[in-house]
Coordinates of C-alpha atoms and ligand atoms in Angstrom, one line a residue:
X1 CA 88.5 69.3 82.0
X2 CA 85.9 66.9 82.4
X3 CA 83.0 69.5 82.9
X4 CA 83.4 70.7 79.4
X5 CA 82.0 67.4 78.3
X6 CA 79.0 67.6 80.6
X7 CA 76.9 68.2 76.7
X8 CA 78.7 65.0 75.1
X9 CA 76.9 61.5 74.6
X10 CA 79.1 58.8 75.1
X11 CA 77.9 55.1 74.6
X12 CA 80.3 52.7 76.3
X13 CA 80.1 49.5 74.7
X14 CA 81.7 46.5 77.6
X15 CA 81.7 42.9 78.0
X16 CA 83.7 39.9 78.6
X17 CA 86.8 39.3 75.9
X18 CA 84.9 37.2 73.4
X19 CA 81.9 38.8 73.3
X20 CA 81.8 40.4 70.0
X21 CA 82.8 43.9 71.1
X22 CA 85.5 44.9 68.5
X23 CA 83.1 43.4 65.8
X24 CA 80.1 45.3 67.0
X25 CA 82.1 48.6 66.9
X26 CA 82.7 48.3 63.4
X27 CA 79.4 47.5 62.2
X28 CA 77.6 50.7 64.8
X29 CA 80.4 52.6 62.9
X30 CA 79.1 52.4 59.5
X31 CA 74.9 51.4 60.2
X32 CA 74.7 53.2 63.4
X33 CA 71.6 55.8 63.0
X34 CA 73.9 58.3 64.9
X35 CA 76.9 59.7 64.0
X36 CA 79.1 57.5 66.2
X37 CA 83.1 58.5 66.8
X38 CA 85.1 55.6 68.0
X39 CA 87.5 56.9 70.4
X40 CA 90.8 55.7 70.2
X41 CA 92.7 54.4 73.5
X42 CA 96.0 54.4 74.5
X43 CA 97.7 51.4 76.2
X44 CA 100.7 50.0 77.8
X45 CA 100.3 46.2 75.9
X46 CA 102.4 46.1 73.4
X47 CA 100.7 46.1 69.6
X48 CA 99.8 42.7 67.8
X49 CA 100.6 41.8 64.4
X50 CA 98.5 44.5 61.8
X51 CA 97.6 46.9 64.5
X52 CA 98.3 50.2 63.8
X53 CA 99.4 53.3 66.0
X54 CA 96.6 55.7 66.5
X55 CA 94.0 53.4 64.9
X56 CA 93.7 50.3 66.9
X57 CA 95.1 52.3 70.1
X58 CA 97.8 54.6 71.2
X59 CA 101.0 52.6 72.5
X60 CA 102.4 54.3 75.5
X61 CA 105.2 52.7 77.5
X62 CA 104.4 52.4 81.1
X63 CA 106.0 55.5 81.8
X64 CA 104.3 57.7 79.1
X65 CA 101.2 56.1 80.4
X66 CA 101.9 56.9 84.0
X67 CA 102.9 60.8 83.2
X68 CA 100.0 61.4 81.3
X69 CA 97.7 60.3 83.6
X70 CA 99.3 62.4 86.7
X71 CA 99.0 65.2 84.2
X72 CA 95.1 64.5 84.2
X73 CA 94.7 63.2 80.3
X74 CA 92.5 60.6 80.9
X75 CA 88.4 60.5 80.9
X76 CA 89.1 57.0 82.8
X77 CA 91.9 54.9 82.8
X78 CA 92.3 51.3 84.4
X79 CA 94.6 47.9 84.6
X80 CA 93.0 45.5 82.6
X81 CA 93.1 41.6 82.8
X82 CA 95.7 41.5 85.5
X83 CA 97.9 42.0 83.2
X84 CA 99.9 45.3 84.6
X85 CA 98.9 46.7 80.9
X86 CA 97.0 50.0 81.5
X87 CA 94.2 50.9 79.2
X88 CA 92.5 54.4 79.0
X89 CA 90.4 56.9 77.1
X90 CA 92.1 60.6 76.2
X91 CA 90.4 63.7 76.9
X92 CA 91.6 64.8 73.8
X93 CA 89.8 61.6 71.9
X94 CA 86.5 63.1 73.6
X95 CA 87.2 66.5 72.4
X96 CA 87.9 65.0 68.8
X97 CA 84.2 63.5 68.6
X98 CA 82.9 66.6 70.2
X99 CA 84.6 68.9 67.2
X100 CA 83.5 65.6 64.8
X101 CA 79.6 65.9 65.5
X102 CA 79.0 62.5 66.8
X103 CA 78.8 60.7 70.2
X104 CA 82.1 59.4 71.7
X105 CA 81.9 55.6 70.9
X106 CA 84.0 54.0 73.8
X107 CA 84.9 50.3 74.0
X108 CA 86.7 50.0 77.6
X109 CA 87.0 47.2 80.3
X110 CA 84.2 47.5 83.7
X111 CA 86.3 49.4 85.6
X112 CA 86.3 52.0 82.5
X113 CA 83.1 51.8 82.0
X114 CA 82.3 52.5 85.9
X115 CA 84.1 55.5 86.3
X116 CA 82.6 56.8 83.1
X117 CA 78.5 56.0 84.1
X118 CA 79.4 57.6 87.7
X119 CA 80.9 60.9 85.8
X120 CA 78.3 60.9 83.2
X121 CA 74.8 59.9 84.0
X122 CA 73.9 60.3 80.3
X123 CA 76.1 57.8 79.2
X124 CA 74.1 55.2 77.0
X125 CA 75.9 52.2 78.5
X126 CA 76.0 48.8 77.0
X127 CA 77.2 45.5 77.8
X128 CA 77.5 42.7 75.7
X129 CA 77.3 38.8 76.4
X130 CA 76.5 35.7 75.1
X131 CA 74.1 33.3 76.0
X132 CA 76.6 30.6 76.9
X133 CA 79.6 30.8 79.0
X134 CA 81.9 28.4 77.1
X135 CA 81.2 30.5 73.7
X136 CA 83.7 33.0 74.9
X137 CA 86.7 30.3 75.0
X138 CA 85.3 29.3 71.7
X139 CA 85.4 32.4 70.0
X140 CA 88.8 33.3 71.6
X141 CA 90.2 30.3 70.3
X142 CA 88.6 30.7 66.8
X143 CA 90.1 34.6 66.9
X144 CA 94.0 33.0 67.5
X145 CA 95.3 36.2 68.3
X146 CA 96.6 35.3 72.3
X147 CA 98.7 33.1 73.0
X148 CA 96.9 30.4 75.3
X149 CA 97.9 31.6 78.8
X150 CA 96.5 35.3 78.0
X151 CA 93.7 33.4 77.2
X152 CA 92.9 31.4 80.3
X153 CA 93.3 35.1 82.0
X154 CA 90.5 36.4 80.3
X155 CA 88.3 33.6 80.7
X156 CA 88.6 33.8 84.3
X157 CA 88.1 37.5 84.4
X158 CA 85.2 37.0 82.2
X159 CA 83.0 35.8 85.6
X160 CA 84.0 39.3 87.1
X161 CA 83.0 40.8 83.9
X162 CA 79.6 39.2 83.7
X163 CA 79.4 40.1 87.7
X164 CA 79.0 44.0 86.6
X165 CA 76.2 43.8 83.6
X166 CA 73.7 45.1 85.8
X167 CA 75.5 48.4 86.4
X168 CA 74.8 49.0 82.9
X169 CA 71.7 50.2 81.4
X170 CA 71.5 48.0 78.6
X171 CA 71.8 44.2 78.6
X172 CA 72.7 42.9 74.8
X173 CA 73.4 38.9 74.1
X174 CA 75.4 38.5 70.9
X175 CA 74.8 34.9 69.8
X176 CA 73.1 36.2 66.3
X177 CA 75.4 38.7 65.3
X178 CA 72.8 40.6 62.9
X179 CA 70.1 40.4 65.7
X180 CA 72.8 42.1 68.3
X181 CA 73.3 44.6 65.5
X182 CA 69.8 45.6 65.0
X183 CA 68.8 45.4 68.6
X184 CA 71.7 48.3 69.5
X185 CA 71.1 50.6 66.5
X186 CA 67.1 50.4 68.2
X187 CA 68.5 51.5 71.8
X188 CA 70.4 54.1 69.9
X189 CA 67.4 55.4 67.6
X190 CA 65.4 55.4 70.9
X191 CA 68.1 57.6 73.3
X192 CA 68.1 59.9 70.4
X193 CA 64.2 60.4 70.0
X194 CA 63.9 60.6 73.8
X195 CA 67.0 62.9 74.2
X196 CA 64.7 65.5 71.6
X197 CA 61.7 64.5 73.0
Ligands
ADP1 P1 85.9 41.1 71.7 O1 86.3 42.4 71.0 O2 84.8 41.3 72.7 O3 87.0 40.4 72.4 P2 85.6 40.1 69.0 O4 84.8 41.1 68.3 O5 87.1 40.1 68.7 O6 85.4 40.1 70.6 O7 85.0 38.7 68.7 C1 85.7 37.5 69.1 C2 85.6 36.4 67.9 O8 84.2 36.0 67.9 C3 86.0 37.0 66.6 O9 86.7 36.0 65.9 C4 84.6 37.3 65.9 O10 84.7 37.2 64.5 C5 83.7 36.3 66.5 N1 82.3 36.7 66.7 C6 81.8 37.9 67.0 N2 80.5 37.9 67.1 C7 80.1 36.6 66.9 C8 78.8 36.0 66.8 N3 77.6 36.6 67.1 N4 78.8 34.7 66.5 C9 79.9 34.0 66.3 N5 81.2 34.6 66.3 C10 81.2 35.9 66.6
5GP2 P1 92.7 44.2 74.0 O1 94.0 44.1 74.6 O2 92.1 42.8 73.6 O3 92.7 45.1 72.8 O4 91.7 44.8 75.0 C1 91.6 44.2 76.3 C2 90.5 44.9 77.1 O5 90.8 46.3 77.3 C3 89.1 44.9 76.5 O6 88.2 44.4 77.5 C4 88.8 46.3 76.2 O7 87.5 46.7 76.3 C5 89.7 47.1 77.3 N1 90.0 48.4 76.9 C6 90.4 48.9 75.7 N2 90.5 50.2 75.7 C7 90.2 50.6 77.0 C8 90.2 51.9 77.6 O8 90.5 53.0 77.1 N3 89.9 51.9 78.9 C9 89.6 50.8 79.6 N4 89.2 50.9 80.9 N5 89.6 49.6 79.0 C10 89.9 49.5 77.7

């Protein structure tokens, strides 16, 4: 249920497809001053080359997806990119952090990351950008893993993205990669003092 969860942190890292996210993750993972747990989603999209089941996501078929979320499994859960692929965070991935120690790391879409600051007002929220709108086509194109109509999708949703960084609490522009780094393990170190203090 989510009231049992009314005692976790979660930081919920967003921002526009491009923007660094999956490479920030890794990096809070292994320098974050926090015990971070990143939580694992399931989807609907169908896996790319070298992802693996249960680490990269969960891969439902629309009808797993579907049954699981009238059974109430999901935290949040939304349709991502206009795509008709369905993204979403378990209960049971927040309960696996909770037993784990460390704060739910959670790297969803805007819609995600709405429904979880509404539920959770402690939620350290996070969105990431970059200082120049054509970087994101640049870096998608460097990255080569969509093929190039998946890729005009997510540019233009990026707009809508960008549209919803206020909502957050934290703005964080990833042009330096090391700079982003340090700047989010500081907003971490200071929601933990102030959490004690
Ligand atoms: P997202 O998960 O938000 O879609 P990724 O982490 O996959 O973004 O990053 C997209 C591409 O940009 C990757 O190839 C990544 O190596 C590269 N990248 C990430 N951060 C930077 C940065 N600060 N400067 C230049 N390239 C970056
Ligand atoms: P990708 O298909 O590139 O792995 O991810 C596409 C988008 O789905 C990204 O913007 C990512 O943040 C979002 N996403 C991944 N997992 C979740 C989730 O559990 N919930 C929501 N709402 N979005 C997610």
């Amino acid at each position: 249920m989510p009231g049992d969860f009314e005692d976790m942190q979660f930081v919920v890292l967003s921002g526009p497809s491009g923007s660094g996210k999956t490479t920030i993750v890794e990096r809070l993972l292994a320098e974050s001053p926090v015990k971070l747990v990143k939580s694992v989603s399931a989807t609907t999209r169908p896996a790319r080359k070298n992802e693996v089941e249960g680490v990269n996501y969960y891969f439902l078929t629309p009808d797993e997806f579907a049954a699981r979320r009238t059974r109430g499994e999901f935290l949040e859960s939304a349709e991502v990119h206009g795509t008709g692929n369905w993204y979403g965070t378990l209960q049971s991935e927040i309960a696996r952090a909770q037993r784990e120690g460390g704060w739910a790391l959670l790297e969803i879409d805007v819609q995600g990351g709405r429904q979880i600051i509404e539920r959770f007002p402690q939620a350290l929220s996070i969105f990431l950008q970059t200082s120049s709108e054509t970087e994101y086509e640049r870096r998608l194109r460097g990255r080569g893993t969509e093929a190039e109509e998946i890729i005009q999708r997510r540019l233009a949703n990026a707009r809508n993205e960008l549209s919803q960084a206020r909502k957050y609490r934290f703005q964080v522009v990833n042009d330096d990669l090391d700079q982003a780094v340090r700047e989010i393990v500081h907003i971490i170190s200071n929601w933990e003092a102030q959490r004690h203090a």
